[in-house]
């Protein structure tokens, strides 16, 4: 199905928002403004944008340690995200969660997660809850190639399958788990083949092609909403930055400059830009306006975060659960 002009521009704008947010965090992190760890999503924007554009506000996602893109695509407000990354009281988790734990139940973000694969059982639980409550909410669970080796992946997929739960497992195969290449940690090439063991559809898609991601995610989400059960959707993509911002030489110890360069040439934003310009859906000027207005939004978010207060020592035990 052809996408409308509005849909294509929406996908483009979401990807630009994620890219610019991450680039600003990169800069602020280098200046020591952002405490803790930051795992950037640059290069993978098409996955979050394409998948979340198929979700309704009432649907859920679970996210990962590399979660800013997912949360932005699900509709999070940049100023509360930025405040959280700055450790400020006005942030989504009142400054106590940081980059890896952004959550907002109101918009269906059940939490980013510092535990690799930690979102999988939460997503299966949320989907079970939707089924028991008789709603038609769908849960999307994002995780990486490395996380697909964890026990919870197998338990989670099995439980979701046997109960026909409305969940879509989205594996972002960016070819590395910290510094370990996929070839070193898995003998399979397509992680989607693991769906066979759990009798659910498994699909591999070019994760840098936002239109392809949007279409495949749409099929899986419609299937889940119709009560037909889960799908494993693997999106092949690449992270441009190191595992986290402190990764020595930004990951050049375990991958070549040529490899990074080749993937940068497959930039998901450039790719959609060519389609938009080629099909005369948008002019170059219109696209530049999108970049400019998004930069303005990010400037305002940074200002909001800068001007916000830090939590007080007496707030230490509030809103904290174990
Ligand atoms: C259960 C668990 N084991 C190990 C770690 C340490 N760790 C953090 S990120 C990561 C790699 C995750 O790789 P992947 O799932 O492919 O995600 P990516 O970083 O590529 O986005 C590991 C092993 C962890 N956080 N949780």
Coordinates of C-alpha atoms and ligand atoms in Angstrom, one line a residue:
X1 CA 0.0 0.0 0.0
X2 CA 1.3 3.4 -1.0
X3 CA 1.8 5.8 1.9
X4 CA 0.2 9.3 1.8
X5 CA 2.2 12.5 1.7
X6 CA 1.3 13.2 5.3
X7 CA 2.4 9.7 6.4
X8 CA 5.8 10.1 4.7
X9 CA 6.4 13.5 6.1
X10 CA 5.4 12.3 9.6
X11 CA 7.9 9.5 9.4
X12 CA 10.6 11.9 8.1
X13 CA 9.9 14.4 10.9
X14 CA 10.0 11.7 13.6
X15 CA 13.4 10.5 12.3
X16 CA 14.8 14.1 12.2
X17 CA 13.6 14.6 15.7
X18 CA 15.4 11.5 17.0
X19 CA 18.6 12.3 15.0
X20 CA 18.8 15.9 16.3
X21 CA 17.9 14.9 19.9
X22 CA 20.7 12.3 19.9
X23 CA 23.2 14.7 18.3
X24 CA 22.5 17.2 21.0
X25 CA 22.9 14.6 23.7
X26 CA 26.2 13.6 22.2
X27 CA 27.4 17.2 22.4
X28 CA 26.0 17.8 25.9
X29 CA 27.5 14.5 27.1
X30 CA 30.9 15.4 25.9
X31 CA 30.6 18.7 27.8
X32 CA 29.8 16.8 31.0
X33 CA 26.3 18.1 31.3
X34 CA 24.5 14.8 31.0
X35 CA 25.4 12.4 33.9
X36 CA 25.4 8.6 33.8
X37 CA 25.5 6.7 30.6
X38 CA 24.1 7.5 27.2
X39 CA 23.6 4.9 24.5
X40 CA 22.7 6.8 21.3
X41 CA 20.3 5.6 18.6
X42 CA 21.8 7.5 15.6
X43 CA 21.5 5.4 12.5
X44 CA 18.5 3.3 13.7
X45 CA 15.8 6.0 13.5
X46 CA 13.8 4.2 10.9
X47 CA 12.9 1.3 13.2
X48 CA 11.4 3.4 16.0
X49 CA 9.7 5.8 13.6
X50 CA 8.3 3.1 11.3
X51 CA 7.0 0.9 14.1
X52 CA 5.6 3.5 16.4
X53 CA 3.7 5.3 13.6
X54 CA 1.5 2.2 13.4
X55 CA 0.6 2.4 17.1
X56 CA -2.4 4.1 18.7
X57 CA -1.8 6.3 21.8
X58 CA -3.4 3.5 24.0
X59 CA -0.9 0.9 22.8
X60 CA 2.2 0.1 24.8
X61 CA 5.9 -0.2 24.2
X62 CA 8.8 -1.5 26.2
X63 CA 12.2 0.0 25.4
X64 CA 15.9 -0.7 25.9
X65 CA 19.1 1.0 27.2
X66 CA 19.2 2.6 23.7
X67 CA 15.7 3.9 24.1
X68 CA 15.5 7.6 23.3
X69 CA 14.3 7.0 19.8
X70 CA 11.5 4.6 20.8
X71 CA 10.2 7.0 23.4
X72 CA 10.3 10.0 21.1
X73 CA 8.5 8.0 18.4
X74 CA 5.8 7.0 20.9
X75 CA 5.1 10.6 21.6
X76 CA 7.2 11.6 24.6
X77 CA 7.8 15.3 25.1
X78 CA 11.3 16.4 24.5
X79 CA 11.5 18.8 27.4
X80 CA 10.6 16.1 30.0
X81 CA 13.1 13.7 28.3
X82 CA 15.8 16.3 28.3
X83 CA 15.1 17.2 32.0
X84 CA 15.4 13.5 32.9
X85 CA 18.7 13.2 31.1
X86 CA 20.0 16.2 33.0
X87 CA 18.9 14.5 36.3
X88 CA 16.3 17.3 37.0
X89 CA 13.1 17.1 39.1
X90 CA 10.9 18.0 36.1
X91 CA 12.0 14.9 34.1
X92 CA 9.8 11.9 33.4
X93 CA 11.2 10.0 36.4
X94 CA 11.9 13.2 38.5
X95 CA 15.5 12.9 37.6
X96 CA 16.0 9.5 39.2
X97 CA 15.9 7.3 36.1
X98 CA 18.1 9.0 33.6
X99 CA 18.7 8.0 30.0
X100 CA 17.9 4.3 30.4
X101 CA 14.7 4.5 32.4
X102 CA 12.4 6.9 30.8
X103 CA 8.8 5.9 31.3
X104 CA 5.4 7.6 30.8
X105 CA 2.4 5.2 31.3
X106 CA 0.0 8.0 30.0
X107 CA 1.5 7.6 26.5
X108 CA 2.0 3.9 26.8
X109 CA 5.8 3.9 27.4
X110 CA 6.2 1.2 30.0
X111 CA 9.8 2.0 30.5
X112 CA 13.2 1.9 28.9
X113 CA 15.3 -0.7 30.5
X114 CA 19.0 -1.1 31.5
X115 CA 18.7 -4.9 31.6
X116 CA 19.4 -6.3 28.2
X117 CA 16.1 -8.1 27.2
X118 CA 14.5 -6.8 30.4
X119 CA 11.6 -5.3 28.4
X120 CA 10.5 -8.7 27.0
X121 CA 8.8 -10.2 30.1
X122 CA 7.2 -6.7 30.8
X123 CA 5.8 -6.6 27.3
X124 CA 4.4 -10.1 27.6
X125 CA 2.8 -9.2 30.9
X126 CA 1.3 -6.1 29.5
X127 CA -0.1 -8.1 26.5
X128 CA -1.5 -10.7 28.8
X129 CA -3.2 -7.9 30.8
X130 CA -4.7 -6.4 27.7
X131 CA -6.0 -9.8 26.7
X132 CA -7.5 -10.5 30.2
X133 CA -9.1 -7.1 30.3
X134 CA -10.5 -7.6 26.8
X135 CA -9.1 -4.4 25.3
X136 CA -7.6 -4.4 21.8
X137 CA -4.3 -2.8 23.0
X138 CA -1.1 -4.0 21.4
X139 CA 2.3 -4.0 23.0
X140 CA 5.5 -3.6 21.0
X141 CA 8.7 -4.9 22.6
X142 CA 12.0 -3.5 21.3
X143 CA 15.3 -5.3 21.9
X144 CA 18.7 -5.9 20.3
X145 CA 20.4 -8.8 18.6
X146 CA 22.5 -9.5 21.8
X147 CA 19.4 -9.5 23.9
X148 CA 17.8 -12.2 21.7
X149 CA 20.2 -14.7 23.3
X150 CA 18.9 -14.2 26.8
X151 CA 16.6 -16.7 28.5
X152 CA 13.8 -14.3 28.8
X153 CA 13.6 -14.0 25.0
X154 CA 12.8 -17.7 24.7
X155 CA 10.5 -17.8 27.7
X156 CA 8.8 -14.6 26.6
X157 CA 8.2 -15.7 23.0
X158 CA 6.9 -19.1 24.1
X159 CA 4.5 -17.7 26.6
X160 CA 3.2 -15.1 24.1
X161 CA 2.8 -17.7 21.5
X162 CA 1.0 -20.3 23.5
X163 CA -1.4 -17.6 24.8
X164 CA -1.8 -15.9 21.5
X165 CA -0.9 -12.6 23.1
X166 CA -1.2 -9.2 21.3
X167 CA 2.5 -8.5 21.2
X168 CA 5.1 -7.7 18.5
X169 CA 8.7 -8.5 19.2
X170 CA 10.9 -6.1 17.3
X171 CA 14.5 -7.1 17.2
X172 CA 16.8 -4.3 16.1
X173 CA 19.7 -6.2 14.7
X174 CA 22.5 -3.5 14.6
X175 CA 25.1 -6.3 14.3
X176 CA 26.8 -5.8 17.7
X177 CA 26.2 -6.4 21.4
X178 CA 28.6 -4.0 23.1
X179 CA 31.8 -5.0 21.2
X180 CA 30.7 -8.6 20.2
X181 CA 29.7 -8.9 16.5
X182 CA 26.6 -10.9 15.7
X183 CA 28.8 -13.5 13.9
X184 CA 30.6 -14.1 17.1
X185 CA 27.5 -14.6 19.2
X186 CA 25.1 -16.3 16.9
X187 CA 25.5 -18.9 14.1
X188 CA 22.2 -17.8 12.5
X189 CA 22.2 -14.8 10.2
X190 CA 18.5 -13.9 10.5
X191 CA 17.2 -13.8 14.0
X192 CA 13.7 -14.0 12.7
X193 CA 14.2 -17.7 12.1
X194 CA 13.9 -18.2 15.9
X195 CA 10.1 -17.6 15.4
X196 CA 9.8 -21.1 14.0
X197 CA 10.5 -22.6 17.4
X198 CA 7.5 -20.7 18.8
X199 CA 5.2 -21.1 15.8
X200 CA 4.7 -17.5 15.1
X201 CA 5.5 -15.5 11.9
X202 CA 9.1 -14.3 11.6
X203 CA 10.0 -11.5 9.2
X204 CA 13.3 -9.8 8.4
X205 CA 13.1 -6.3 7.0
X206 CA 15.6 -3.7 5.9
X207 CA 15.7 -1.6 9.1
X208 CA 17.0 1.4 7.3
X209 CA 14.0 1.6 5.0
X210 CA 11.4 3.4 7.1
X211 CA 8.6 2.6 4.6
X212 CA 9.4 -1.1 4.7
X213 CA 9.5 -1.1 8.5
X214 CA 6.2 0.8 8.6
X215 CA 4.5 -1.7 6.3
X216 CA 5.8 -4.9 8.0
X217 CA 5.1 -3.5 11.5
X218 CA 1.6 -2.6 10.3
X219 CA 0.9 -6.2 9.3
X220 CA 2.2 -7.5 12.7
X221 CA 0.3 -5.0 14.7
X222 CA -3.0 -5.6 12.9
X223 CA -2.5 -9.3 13.4
X224 CA -1.9 -8.8 17.1
X225 CA -4.9 -6.5 17.4
X226 CA -7.1 -9.1 15.6
X227 CA -6.3 -11.7 18.3
X228 CA -4.1 -13.7 16.0
X229 CA -1.0 -13.6 18.3
X230 CA 2.6 -12.4 18.3
X231 CA 5.1 -11.8 15.5
X232 CA 8.9 -11.6 15.6
X233 CA 10.0 -8.7 13.4
X234 CA 13.7 -8.4 12.8
X235 CA 15.0 -5.0 11.5
X236 CA 18.6 -5.0 10.1
X237 CA 20.2 -1.8 10.9
X238 CA 23.4 -0.2 12.4
X239 CA 24.4 2.1 15.1
X240 CA 26.7 4.8 14.0
X241 CA 28.1 5.7 17.4
X242 CA 29.9 3.4 19.8
X243 CA 28.0 1.2 22.2
X244 CA 27.7 4.2 24.6
X245 CA 29.3 7.6 24.5
X246 CA 32.3 6.4 26.6
X247 CA 33.1 3.6 24.1
X248 CA 36.8 4.1 23.3
X249 CA 37.2 5.6 19.8
X250 CA 33.4 5.2 19.3
X251 CA 33.7 1.5 18.7
X252 CA 36.5 1.6 16.2
X253 CA 38.3 -1.2 18.2
X254 CA 35.9 -3.8 17.0
X255 CA 34.7 -2.6 13.6
X256 CA 36.4 -0.9 10.7
X257 CA 36.0 2.7 9.5
X258 CA 35.0 1.3 6.1
X259 CA 32.1 -0.7 7.7
X260 CA 30.8 2.3 9.6
X261 CA 31.1 4.5 6.4
X262 CA 29.2 2.0 4.3
X263 CA 26.3 2.0 6.8
X264 CA 26.4 5.8 7.0
X265 CA 25.9 5.9 3.3
X266 CA 22.6 3.9 3.9
X267 CA 21.4 6.7 6.2
X268 CA 17.6 6.1 6.7
X269 CA 16.9 9.8 6.7
X270 CA 18.8 10.5 3.4
X271 CA 17.0 7.5 1.9
X272 CA 13.5 8.8 2.6
X273 CA 14.7 12.3 1.6
X274 CA 15.5 11.0 -1.9
X275 CA 12.1 9.5 -2.2
X276 CA 10.4 12.7 -1.0
X277 CA 12.4 14.8 -3.4
X278 CA 12.2 12.3 -6.3
X279 CA 8.4 11.9 -6.1
X280 CA 8.1 15.7 -5.6
X281 CA 6.3 15.1 -2.3
X282 CA 8.3 17.8 -0.6
X283 CA 10.7 20.5 -1.8
X284 CA 14.2 20.8 -0.3
X285 CA 13.1 24.0 1.3
X286 CA 10.2 22.2 3.1
X287 CA 12.6 19.6 4.4
X288 CA 15.0 22.3 5.6
X289 CA 12.2 23.9 7.5
X290 CA 11.5 20.6 9.3
X291 CA 15.2 20.4 10.4
X292 CA 15.1 24.1 11.5
X293 CA 11.8 23.9 13.5
X294 CA 13.0 20.6 15.2
X295 CA 16.3 22.3 16.2
X296 CA 14.1 25.0 17.8
X297 CA 12.2 22.4 19.7
X298 CA 15.4 20.9 21.0
X299 CA 16.8 24.3 22.0
X300 CA 13.6 24.9 24.0
X301 CA 13.9 21.5 25.7
X302 CA 17.6 22.1 26.6
X303 CA 16.6 25.5 28.1
X304 CA 13.8 23.9 30.1
X305 CA 16.1 21.3 31.4
X306 CA 18.8 23.8 32.3
X307 CA 16.4 26.0 34.2
X308 CA 14.8 23.1 36.1
X309 CA 15.8 22.3 39.7
X310 CA 17.6 19.2 40.8
X311 CA 15.7 16.9 43.2
X312 CA 16.4 17.6 46.9
X313 CA 18.2 15.1 49.2
X314 CA 14.9 14.7 51.1
X315 CA 13.2 13.5 47.9
X316 CA 15.6 10.5 47.8
X317 CA 13.2 7.8 48.8
X318 CA 10.1 9.2 47.0
X319 CA 8.8 7.4 43.9
X320 CA 11.5 4.7 44.2
X321 CA 10.4 1.1 44.3
X322 CA 12.3 -2.1 44.7
Ligands
LIG1 C1 20.9 -9.2 31.5 C2 22.1 -8.3 31.1 N1 23.3 -8.8 30.7 C3 24.3 -8.0 30.3 C4 24.1 -6.6 30.4 C5 25.3 -5.7 29.9 N2 24.9 -5.2 28.6 C6 24.4 -4.0 28.5 S1 24.0 -3.6 26.9 C7 24.5 -5.1 26.4 C8 24.5 -5.5 24.9 C9 23.2 -5.4 24.4 O1 23.2 -5.7 23.0 P1 22.0 -5.6 22.1 O2 20.8 -6.3 22.8 O3 22.3 -6.1 20.8 O4 21.6 -4.1 22.0 P2 22.4 -2.9 21.4 O5 23.4 -2.3 22.4 O6 23.1 -3.4 20.2 O7 21.4 -1.9 21.0 C10 25.0 -5.9 27.4 C11 25.5 -7.3 27.3 C12 22.9 -6.1 30.8 N3 22.7 -4.8 30.8 N4 21.9 -6.9 31.1

